Every structure is written in C-alpha cells, then in structure tokens.
XYZ file of C-alpha atoms in Angstrom:
142
model
C 137.225 73.522 82.025
C 140.917 72.723 81.709
C 141.844 74.161 85.111
C 139.075 71.957 86.655
C 140.099 68.939 84.985
C 143.644 69.548 86.056
C 142.610 68.672 89.589
C 141.390 65.277 88.480
C 143.370 62.053 87.945
C 144.363 60.930 84.329
C 142.211 57.961 84.805
C 138.971 59.968 85.520
C 139.735 62.046 82.611
C 140.379 59.057 80.314
C 136.935 57.657 81.459
C 135.184 60.997 81.029
C 136.507 61.228 77.405
C 135.463 57.574 76.520
C 132.072 58.123 77.905
C 131.668 61.230 75.988
C 133.107 59.495 72.833
C 131.491 56.217 73.200
C 128.101 56.982 71.801
C 129.690 58.417 68.553
C 132.716 56.152 68.256
C 131.949 54.738 64.858
C 131.447 58.193 63.339
C 134.717 59.324 65.009
C 136.511 56.442 63.265
C 134.718 57.137 60.012
C 136.245 60.855 60.288
C 139.530 59.485 60.707
C 139.926 59.658 64.415
C 141.431 56.999 66.536
C 139.191 56.672 69.705
C 142.170 55.651 72.061
C 144.160 58.511 70.717
C 141.278 61.049 71.266
C 140.836 59.849 74.786
C 144.491 60.030 75.651
C 144.709 63.516 74.094
C 141.783 64.683 76.423
C 143.169 62.953 79.358
C 146.580 64.714 78.801
C 144.375 67.966 78.608
C 145.428 68.740 74.941
C 143.114 71.505 74.342
C 144.613 71.876 70.784
C 143.111 68.578 69.687
C 140.296 69.238 67.285
C 137.734 67.377 69.610
C 138.628 69.206 72.779
C 136.118 72.045 72.179
C 133.267 69.583 71.829
C 134.084 67.701 74.651
C 134.566 70.774 76.882
C 131.298 72.159 75.790
C 129.435 68.873 76.574
C 131.213 68.522 79.980
C 130.325 72.283 80.968
C 126.579 71.646 79.932
C 126.594 68.685 82.287
C 127.882 70.793 85.274
C 124.397 72.599 84.814
C 122.804 69.573 86.476
C 125.129 69.583 89.549
C 123.554 71.045 92.795
C 124.971 74.286 94.237
C 127.590 73.131 96.784
C 127.905 76.306 98.881
C 130.922 75.966 101.312
C 128.484 77.177 104.266
C 125.989 74.474 103.474
C 128.066 71.587 102.760
C 130.774 69.812 104.698
C 133.206 66.967 104.619
C 131.968 63.894 106.806
C 133.756 62.837 109.925
C 135.052 59.507 108.655
C 136.659 58.691 105.214
C 137.077 55.182 103.921
C 140.598 53.903 102.589
C 140.170 51.917 99.427
C 143.927 51.565 99.278
C 147.110 53.181 100.508
C 146.741 55.971 97.963
C 142.835 55.994 97.421
C 140.193 57.162 99.804
C 136.575 57.778 99.663
C 135.199 61.230 101.279
C 131.703 62.289 101.505
C 130.343 65.921 101.547
C 127.039 66.302 103.465
C 124.470 69.005 103.450
C 125.043 70.218 106.867
C 122.138 72.901 106.926
C 120.310 72.355 110.313
C 122.810 69.731 111.632
C 125.186 69.850 114.545
C 127.946 67.526 115.397
C 129.818 64.902 113.254
C 128.331 64.137 109.941
C 128.747 60.285 109.418
C 128.330 58.232 106.169
C 125.171 56.022 106.637
C 123.201 58.223 108.954
C 120.519 58.925 106.171
C 121.774 62.588 105.320
C 122.208 63.582 101.711
C 125.610 63.345 100.571
C 127.982 63.349 97.571
C 130.710 60.795 97.325
C 134.322 61.760 96.036
C 137.012 59.217 95.440
C 140.579 60.865 95.992
C 143.850 59.552 94.780
C 147.056 60.603 96.200
C 149.912 60.859 93.555
C 153.252 62.436 93.262
C 151.781 65.897 92.686
C 149.181 65.792 95.619
C 145.552 64.562 95.932
C 143.461 64.404 92.791
C 139.710 63.480 92.123
C 139.397 60.173 90.978
C 135.541 59.834 90.874
C 132.560 62.121 91.665
C 129.190 61.014 92.524
C 130.625 57.335 92.738
C 132.458 55.210 95.237
C 134.190 52.893 92.714
C 137.506 53.223 90.942
C 136.680 54.096 87.327
C 137.541 51.388 84.749
C 138.364 52.521 81.298
C 136.733 50.966 78.171
C 134.266 51.497 75.429
C 132.034 52.262 77.326
C 133.823 52.993 80.512
C 132.605 52.143 84.011
C 132.136 55.163 86.257
C 129.095 53.996 88.472
C-alpha cells in the first residue's frame, strides 16, 4: 500500500487520511491522537505511526470494490483536459469492442483520473473524480 500511495500526491494522501479518520475523529482525540498530526503522518507515508496499519487495512479493503482494469481492455482517451499548468484530467475507457479514438463524452464507460506534475514527476491527485481534493474534516474528494 505504501508503494501505491507513493505514486499519489500528498494532497490526495492527506484527504484519504482525513476521510478515513473523520467518522472516528472524536474517538481518536479521546485516545490522545491529534487528527491533523495523524493525517500529516499518513500523508508523509510514515508506516511507523500507530494508526498506519488500520488505515492501510481499510484502504486495501476498499480496493476490492474497484473494477479490474486490465491493460488490454482499458485505454487512455484521445483527449485530456488541463485544469491548470500542472494539473490535468485523463480518462480511462473500456475499449473492448471499440476502434478509433476514445473521446470523453461519447457515452462510453470511463474512469477519471486527476494527475499533478511536481518536481518528482506526475502523481495521482484524485481517482474516480475530476475535482481537486479539498482537505478538511471531512475532506472533499468528489
């Protein structure tokens, strides 16, 4: 999980940590955890943090709901959309039975990804959504 998350932007990791912790934020505080510190530790991929393992377990369980995106069946669409100079949306399309360019808005099944260019290359900024995540308690991811 740590390796997969290392390919995501720290803003997404922060929001994922906040989303996970939000329903139990009062319990975490009562156990001596500062929610902002927990979110920061997870965003920094600190797997030595005591709450990393329960966060990781929950995230892995969530992946079971994802469709199988076999590379021979899915492809990146012909067009992307720039959000800003360093952020763009790309769409993965189910290309089974399709020929030619896959273009957003043609009614084909798709999965949106938001990507951000940083000093260390492109990172995933959001998945299953075309909005820039907003941190908070709870965060906005969709």
